Coordinates of C-alpha atoms in Angstrom, one line a residue:
S1 CA -0.2 0.1 0.1
R2 CA 2.9 2.3 0.7
K3 CA 4.5 1.4 -2.4
M4 CA 1.3 1.8 -4.3
D5 CA 1.1 5.6 -2.4
G6 CA 5.0 6.6 -3.5
F7 CA 4.4 5.0 -6.8
K8 CA 0.9 7.8 -7.0
D9 CA 3.5 10.6 -5.8
K10 CA 5.9 9.8 -8.2
I11 CA 3.6 9.8 -11.5
G12 CA 2.0 12.7 -10.6
S13 CA 5.4 14.5 -10.2
L14 CA 5.8 13.3 -14.0
K15 CA 3.1 14.3 -14.8
S16 CA 3.8 17.8 -14.4
S17 CA 7.6 18.0 -15.0
L18 CA 7.2 16.3 -18.9
S19 CA 5.0 18.6 -21.2
F20 CA 3.8 15.6 -23.4
G21 CA 0.7 17.1 -22.9
A22 CA -2.4 15.4 -24.3
A23 CA 0.0 12.0 -24.9
A24 CA 1.2 13.2 -21.0
G25 CA -3.1 13.3 -18.9
V26 CA -3.7 10.0 -21.0
A27 CA -1.4 7.8 -19.9
S28 CA -1.3 9.1 -16.2
N29 CA -4.8 8.3 -16.6
L30 CA -4.1 5.0 -17.4
I31 CA -1.6 4.9 -14.9
G32 CA -3.7 6.2 -12.1
R33 CA -7.0 3.9 -13.5
V34 CA -4.3 0.7 -12.7
V35 CA -3.2 2.2 -9.0
D36 CA -6.7 2.2 -8.7
G37 CA -7.8 -1.3 -9.4
V38 CA -4.9 -2.4 -7.4
M39 CA -5.8 -1.0 -4.8
D40 CA -9.6 -1.6 -4.6
L41 CA -8.0 -5.4 -5.1
K42 CA -6.2 -5.2 -1.8
D43 CA -9.5 -3.9 -0.2
E44 CA -11.8 -6.6 -0.3
A45 CA -8.9 -9.0 -0.3
F46 CA -8.2 -7.2 3.3
A47 CA -12.4 -8.3 3.5
A48 CA -12.0 -11.8 2.4
S49 CA -9.2 -12.8 4.8
D50 CA -10.6 -10.8 7.5
S51 CA -14.1 -12.4 7.1
L52 CA -12.3 -15.9 6.5
D53 CA -10.5 -16.3 10.5
K54 CA -14.0 -14.8 11.9
F55 CA -15.4 -17.8 10.1
T56 CA -12.4 -19.4 11.0
Q57 CA -12.3 -18.9 14.9
T58 CA -15.9 -18.9 14.8
M59 CA -16.0 -22.7 14.1
E60 CA -13.3 -23.9 15.5
F61 CA -15.1 -22.5 18.5
A62 CA -18.4 -24.1 17.8
G63 CA -15.3 -27.1 17.7
V64 CA -15.5 -28.2 14.7
D65 CA -13.2 -30.5 13.0
N66 CA -10.8 -28.8 11.1
S67 CA -11.1 -31.0 8.5
K68 CA -15.0 -29.7 8.2
I69 CA -13.6 -26.6 8.5
K70 CA -11.8 -26.5 5.4
E71 CA -14.7 -27.9 3.3
S72 CA -16.5 -25.3 4.5
Q73 CA -15.1 -22.7 3.7
K74 CA -14.6 -24.1 0.0
V75 CA -18.0 -25.2 -0.9
M76 CA -19.3 -21.9 0.7
K77 CA -16.5 -20.1 -1.4
E78 CA -18.3 -22.3 -4.8
Y79 CA -22.2 -21.1 -3.5
A80 CA -20.3 -17.0 -3.3
D81 CA -19.3 -16.7 -7.0
Q82 CA -22.0 -19.1 -8.2
T83 CA -25.0 -16.8 -6.8
V84 CA -24.8 -13.0 -5.8
Y85 CA -23.8 -13.7 -2.5
D86 CA -20.7 -11.6 -0.6
L87 CA -18.4 -14.0 0.8
G88 CA -18.5 -12.7 4.2
D89 CA -22.2 -12.6 4.3
V90 CA -22.5 -16.4 3.6
M91 CA -19.4 -17.6 4.8
N92 CA -20.8 -15.4 8.6
T93 CA -24.4 -17.2 8.1
T94 CA -22.8 -21.2 8.4
A95 CA -20.3 -20.2 11.4
Q96 CA -23.4 -19.2 13.5
L97 CA -25.1 -21.8 11.8
A98 CA -22.7 -24.2 12.7
A99 CA -22.5 -22.4 16.9
N100 CA -25.9 -23.5 17.5
G101 CA -25.8 -27.2 16.4
V102 CA -26.7 -27.2 13.5
E103 CA -25.2 -30.7 12.0
D104 CA -26.1 -29.7 7.7
F105 CA -24.6 -26.2 8.4
N106 CA -23.5 -25.7 4.3
G107 CA -26.9 -27.5 3.4
L108 CA -29.1 -25.2 5.0
T109 CA -27.0 -22.1 4.2
Q110 CA -26.9 -23.0 0.6
A111 CA -31.2 -23.8 1.1
I112 CA -31.3 -20.5 2.9
G113 CA -30.2 -18.1 -0.4
N114 CA -31.8 -20.3 -2.7
V115 CA -35.2 -19.6 -1.4
N116 CA -34.9 -16.2 -1.0
A117 CA -33.2 -16.1 -5.0
V118 CA -36.3 -18.6 -5.6
S119 CA -38.0 -15.5 -4.2
G120 CA -37.2 -12.6 -5.7
G121 CA -34.9 -11.6 -3.3
N122 CA -31.1 -10.1 -3.3
A123 CA -27.7 -9.8 -1.4
E124 CA -29.3 -7.9 0.7
T125 CA -32.2 -10.3 1.7
F126 CA -30.3 -12.1 1.7
K127 CA -28.8 -11.1 4.8
S128 CA -32.1 -10.2 6.2
V129 CA -34.0 -13.7 6.1
A130 CA -30.2 -14.9 7.6
T131 CA -30.3 -13.3 10.9
A132 CA -34.0 -14.1 10.8
M133 CA -33.1 -18.0 10.4
T134 CA -30.1 -17.6 13.0
Q135 CA -32.3 -15.9 16.1
T136 CA -34.9 -19.2 15.9
I137 CA -32.3 -21.7 15.9
G138 CA -31.6 -19.7 19.1
T139 CA -34.4 -19.6 20.4
G140 CA -35.5 -22.9 19.4
K141 CA -38.7 -22.2 17.9
L142 CA -40.3 -19.6 15.8
T143 CA -42.0 -16.3 16.6
T144 CA -43.9 -13.9 15.1
E145 CA -41.1 -11.3 15.0
N146 CA -38.4 -13.4 13.3
F147 CA -41.4 -15.0 10.3
N148 CA -42.6 -11.6 10.1
Q149 CA -38.8 -10.8 9.0
I150 CA -38.4 -13.3 6.9
S151 CA -41.9 -12.5 5.0
D152 CA -41.0 -9.2 4.8
A153 CA -37.5 -9.4 3.6
I154 CA -39.1 -12.5 0.7
P155 CA -43.0 -11.9 0.7
G156 CA -43.2 -14.6 -2.2
A157 CA -41.7 -16.6 -0.2
S158 CA -44.3 -16.2 2.7
G159 CA -46.5 -19.1 1.0
K160 CA -44.6 -21.1 0.1
I161 CA -42.6 -22.0 3.9
Q162 CA -46.4 -22.1 5.7
E163 CA -48.0 -25.2 3.7
A164 CA -44.1 -27.1 3.7
L165 CA -44.4 -26.9 7.0
K166 CA -48.8 -27.4 8.0
E167 CA -47.1 -30.8 5.4
M168 CA -44.6 -31.8 7.9
G169 CA -47.5 -31.7 10.1
A170 CA -45.4 -28.7 12.2
Y171 CA -48.3 -27.6 13.9
A172 CA -51.6 -29.0 14.3
G173 CA -55.5 -27.2 12.8
G174 CA -55.8 -24.6 10.5
D175 CA -53.7 -21.1 11.8
F176 CA -50.0 -21.3 11.5
R177 CA -50.2 -17.4 13.2
E178 CA -52.4 -18.4 16.6
A179 CA -49.2 -21.9 15.9
M180 CA -46.4 -20.5 15.9
A181 CA -47.5 -17.6 18.5
N182 CA -47.9 -20.7 20.9
G183 CA -43.9 -21.5 20.6
E184 CA -45.7 -24.9 18.2
I185 CA -43.2 -24.0 15.7
S186 CA -39.9 -26.3 16.0
A187 CA -36.9 -24.0 14.5
E188 CA -36.1 -27.5 13.5
E189 CA -38.9 -28.4 11.3
L190 CA -37.8 -24.8 10.5
N191 CA -34.6 -26.0 9.3
T192 CA -36.1 -29.0 7.0
A193 CA -38.3 -26.7 5.2
F194 CA -36.5 -24.8 3.8
M195 CA -34.1 -27.3 2.9
K196 CA -37.3 -28.9 1.4
L197 CA -38.4 -25.6 -0.1
G198 CA -34.3 -25.1 -1.2

């Protein structure tokens, strides 16, 4: 970074000392773009490295085996590359699911992303749905607040999730909202519904 900053300064002084007119301006502009591009790559690399460190630390603290951590890193990188989702968001979701005792943390992260995608969601709504899912898993049951967060982010999925839960026998009777308010729908049942849909 320091070398790049110094290089930019040298280019600036070179441009002012040489009188090549338009040609010098074009050359300086092109080099400036290259330097800016390298600086952007540096920032992206730092962010990816930071996400990876957090991911590894969280997974290790959750007691996940080192070989599974490495496998998960590979799977999540491939998934992020194939989708619009940010690698940091995908890895953060996976690590939180693992920390909350979800066995198939890779599969559930991808299921959340897939349900989000087919419901017209984007990278921002993925974060919202993932947060609601990890909160649900943390409390052990689906709350009205968490379901509202999911349905606000991806309204197209609301009916499908309810339908999947009903088919699984997650709640008795026909009133989904009442069953949810009474704590009848477990986090595990919601996970299963997402895995089925995703």
